[in-house]
PDB file of C-alpha atoms in Angstrom:
ATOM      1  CA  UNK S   1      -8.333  36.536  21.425  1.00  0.00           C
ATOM      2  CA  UNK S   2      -6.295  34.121  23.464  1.00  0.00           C
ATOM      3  CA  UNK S   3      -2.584  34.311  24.359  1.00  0.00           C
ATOM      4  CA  UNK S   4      -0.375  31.962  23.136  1.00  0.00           C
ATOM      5  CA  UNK S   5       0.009  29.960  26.584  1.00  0.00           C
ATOM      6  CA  UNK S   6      -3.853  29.876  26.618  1.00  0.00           C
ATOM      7  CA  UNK S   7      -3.509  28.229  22.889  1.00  0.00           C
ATOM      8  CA  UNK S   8      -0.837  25.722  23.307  1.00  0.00           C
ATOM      9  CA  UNK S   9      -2.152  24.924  26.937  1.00  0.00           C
ATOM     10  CA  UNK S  10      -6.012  23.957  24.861  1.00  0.00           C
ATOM     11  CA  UNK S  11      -3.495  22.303  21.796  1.00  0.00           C
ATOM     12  CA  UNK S  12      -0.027  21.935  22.959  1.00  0.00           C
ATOM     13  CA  UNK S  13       0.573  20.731  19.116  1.00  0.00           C
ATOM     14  CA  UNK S  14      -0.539  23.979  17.446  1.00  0.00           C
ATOM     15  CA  UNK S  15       2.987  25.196  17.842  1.00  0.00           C
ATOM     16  CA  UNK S  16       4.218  21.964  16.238  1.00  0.00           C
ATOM     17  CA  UNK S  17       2.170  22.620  13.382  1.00  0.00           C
ATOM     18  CA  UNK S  18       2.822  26.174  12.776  1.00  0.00           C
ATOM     19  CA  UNK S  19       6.801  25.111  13.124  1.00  0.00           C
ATOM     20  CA  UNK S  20       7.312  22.217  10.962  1.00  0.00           C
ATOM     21  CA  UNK S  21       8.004  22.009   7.134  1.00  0.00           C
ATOM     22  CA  UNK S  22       7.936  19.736   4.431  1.00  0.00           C
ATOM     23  CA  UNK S  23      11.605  19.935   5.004  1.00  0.00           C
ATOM     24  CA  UNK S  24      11.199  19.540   8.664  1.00  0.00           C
ATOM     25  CA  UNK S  25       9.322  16.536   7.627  1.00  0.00           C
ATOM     26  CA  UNK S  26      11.387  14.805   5.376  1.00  0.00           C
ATOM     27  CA  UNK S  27      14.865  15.380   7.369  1.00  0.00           C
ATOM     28  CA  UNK S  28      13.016  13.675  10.799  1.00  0.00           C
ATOM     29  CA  UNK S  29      11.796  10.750   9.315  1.00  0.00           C
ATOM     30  CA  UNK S  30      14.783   8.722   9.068  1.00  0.00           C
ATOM     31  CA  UNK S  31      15.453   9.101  12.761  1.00  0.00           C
ATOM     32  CA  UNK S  32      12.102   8.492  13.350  1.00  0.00           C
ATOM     33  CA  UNK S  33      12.113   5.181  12.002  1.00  0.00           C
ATOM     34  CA  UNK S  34      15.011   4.580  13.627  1.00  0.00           C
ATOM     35  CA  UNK S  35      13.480   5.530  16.919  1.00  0.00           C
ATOM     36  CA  UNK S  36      10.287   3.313  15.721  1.00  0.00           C
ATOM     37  CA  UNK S  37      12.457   0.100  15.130  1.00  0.00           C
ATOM     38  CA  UNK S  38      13.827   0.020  18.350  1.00  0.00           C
ATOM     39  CA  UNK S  39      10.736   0.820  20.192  1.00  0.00           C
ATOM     40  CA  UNK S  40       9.088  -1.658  18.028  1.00  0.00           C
ATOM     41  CA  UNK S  41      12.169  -4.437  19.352  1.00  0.00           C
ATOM     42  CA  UNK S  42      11.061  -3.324  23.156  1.00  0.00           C
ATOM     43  CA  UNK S  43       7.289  -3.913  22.675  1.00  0.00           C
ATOM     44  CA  UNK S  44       5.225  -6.740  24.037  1.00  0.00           C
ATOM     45  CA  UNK S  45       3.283  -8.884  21.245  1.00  0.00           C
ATOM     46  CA  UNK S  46      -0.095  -6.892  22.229  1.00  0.00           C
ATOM     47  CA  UNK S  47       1.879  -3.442  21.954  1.00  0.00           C
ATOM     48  CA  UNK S  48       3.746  -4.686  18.924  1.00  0.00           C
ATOM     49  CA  UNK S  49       0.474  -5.272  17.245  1.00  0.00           C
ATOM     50  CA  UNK S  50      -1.000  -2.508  17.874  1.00  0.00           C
ATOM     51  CA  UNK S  51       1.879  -0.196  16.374  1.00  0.00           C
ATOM     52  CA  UNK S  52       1.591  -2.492  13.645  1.00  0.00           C
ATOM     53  CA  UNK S  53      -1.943  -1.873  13.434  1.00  0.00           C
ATOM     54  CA  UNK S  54      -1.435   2.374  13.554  1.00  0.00           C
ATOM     55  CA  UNK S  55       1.436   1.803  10.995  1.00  0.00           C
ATOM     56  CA  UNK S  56       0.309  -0.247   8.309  1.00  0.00           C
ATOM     57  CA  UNK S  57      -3.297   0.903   8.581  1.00  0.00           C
ATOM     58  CA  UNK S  58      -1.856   4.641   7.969  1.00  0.00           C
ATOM     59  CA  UNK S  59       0.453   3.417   4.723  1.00  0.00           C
ATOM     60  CA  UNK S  60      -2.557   1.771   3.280  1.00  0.00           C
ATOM     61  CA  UNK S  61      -4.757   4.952   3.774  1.00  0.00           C
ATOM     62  CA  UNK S  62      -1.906   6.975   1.693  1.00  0.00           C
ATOM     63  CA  UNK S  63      -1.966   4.561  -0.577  1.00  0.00           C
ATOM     64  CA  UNK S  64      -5.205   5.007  -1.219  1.00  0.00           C
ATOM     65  CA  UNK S  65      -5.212   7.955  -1.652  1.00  0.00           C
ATOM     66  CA  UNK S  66      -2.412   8.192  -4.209  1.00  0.00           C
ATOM     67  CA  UNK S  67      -3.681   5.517  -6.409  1.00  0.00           C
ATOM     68  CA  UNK S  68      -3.491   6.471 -10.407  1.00  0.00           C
ATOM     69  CA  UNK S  69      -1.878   9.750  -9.052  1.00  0.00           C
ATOM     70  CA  UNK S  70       1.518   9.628  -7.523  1.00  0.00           C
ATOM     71  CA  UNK S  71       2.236  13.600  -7.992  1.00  0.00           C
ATOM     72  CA  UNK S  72      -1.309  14.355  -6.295  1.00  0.00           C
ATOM     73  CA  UNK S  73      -1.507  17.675  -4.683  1.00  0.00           C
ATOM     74  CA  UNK S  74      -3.669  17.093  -1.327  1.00  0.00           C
ATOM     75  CA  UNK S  75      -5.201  19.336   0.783  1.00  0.00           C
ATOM     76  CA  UNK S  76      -4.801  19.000   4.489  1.00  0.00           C
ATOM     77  CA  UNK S  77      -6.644  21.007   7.390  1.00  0.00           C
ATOM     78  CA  UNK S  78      -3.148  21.465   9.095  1.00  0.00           C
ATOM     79  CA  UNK S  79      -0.778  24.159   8.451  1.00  0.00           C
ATOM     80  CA  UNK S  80       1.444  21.320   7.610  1.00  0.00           C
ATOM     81  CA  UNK S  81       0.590  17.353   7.532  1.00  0.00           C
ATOM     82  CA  UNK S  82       2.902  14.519   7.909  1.00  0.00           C
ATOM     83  CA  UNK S  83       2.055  13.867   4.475  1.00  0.00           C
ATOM     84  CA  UNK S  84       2.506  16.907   2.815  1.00  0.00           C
ATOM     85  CA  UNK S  85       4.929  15.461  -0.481  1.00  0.00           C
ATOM     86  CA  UNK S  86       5.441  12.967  -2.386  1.00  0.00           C
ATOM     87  CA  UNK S  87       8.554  11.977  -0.808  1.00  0.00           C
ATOM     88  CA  UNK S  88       6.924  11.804   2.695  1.00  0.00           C
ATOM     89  CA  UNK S  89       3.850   9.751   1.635  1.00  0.00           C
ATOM     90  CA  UNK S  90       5.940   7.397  -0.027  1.00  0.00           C
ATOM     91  CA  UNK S  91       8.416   6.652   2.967  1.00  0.00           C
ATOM     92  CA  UNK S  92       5.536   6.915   5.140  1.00  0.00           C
ATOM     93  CA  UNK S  93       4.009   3.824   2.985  1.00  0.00           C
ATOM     94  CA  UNK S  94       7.103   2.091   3.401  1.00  0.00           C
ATOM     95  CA  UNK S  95       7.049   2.375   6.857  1.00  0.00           C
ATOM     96  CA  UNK S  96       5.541  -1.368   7.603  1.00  0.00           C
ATOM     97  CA  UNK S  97       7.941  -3.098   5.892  1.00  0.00           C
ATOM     98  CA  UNK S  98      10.725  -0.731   7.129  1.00  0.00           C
ATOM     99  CA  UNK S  99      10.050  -1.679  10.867  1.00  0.00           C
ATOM    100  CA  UNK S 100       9.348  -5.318  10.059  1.00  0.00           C
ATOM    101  CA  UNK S 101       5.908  -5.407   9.921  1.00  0.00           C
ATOM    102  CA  UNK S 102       4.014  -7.902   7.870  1.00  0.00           C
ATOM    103  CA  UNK S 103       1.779  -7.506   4.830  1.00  0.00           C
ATOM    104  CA  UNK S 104      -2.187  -8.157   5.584  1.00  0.00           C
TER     105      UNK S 104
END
């Protein structure tokens, strides 16, 4: 088995993953969109649209996937996901309109 350097140095976010709680989660994403908003101020229009892109196109896949079940129980292939409650996935989907992105 490898050591741990030989693990993070082939995924340097495994220890992210292993670290991080829904908790974790829900206590950085204010700051995060914080962080987001101003970044999003600094961008060119090419760079702005393409954050806009990752962002909205990410809220409308959770979406999705919540659809006619708001309380749904998903099942992620990381030890933790960035959507990993309800109150996550919902912030996340308010994300675009949040950092002043438009609707499509």
């Amino acid at each position: 088995m490898a050591n741990e350097t030989e693990v993070t140095t082939q995924n340097p976010d495994i220890l992210l993953d292993a670290e991080l709680d829904a908790a974790a989660l829900e206590a950085a994403l204010p700051s995060l969109a914080e962080k987001l908003g101003v970044l999003a101020g600094e961008l060119t229009v090419d760079e702005r649209a393409v954050l806009s892109s990752i962002v909205t196109s990410a809220s409308e896949h959770l979406q999705e996937l919540q659809k006619g079940n708001e309380e749904a129980l998903f099942v992620f292939a990381k030890p933790i996901s960035a959507a990993a409650t309800p109150e996550i996935r919902n912030r996340l989907i308010g994300l675009p309109g949040e950092l002043g992105f438009g609707e499509k």
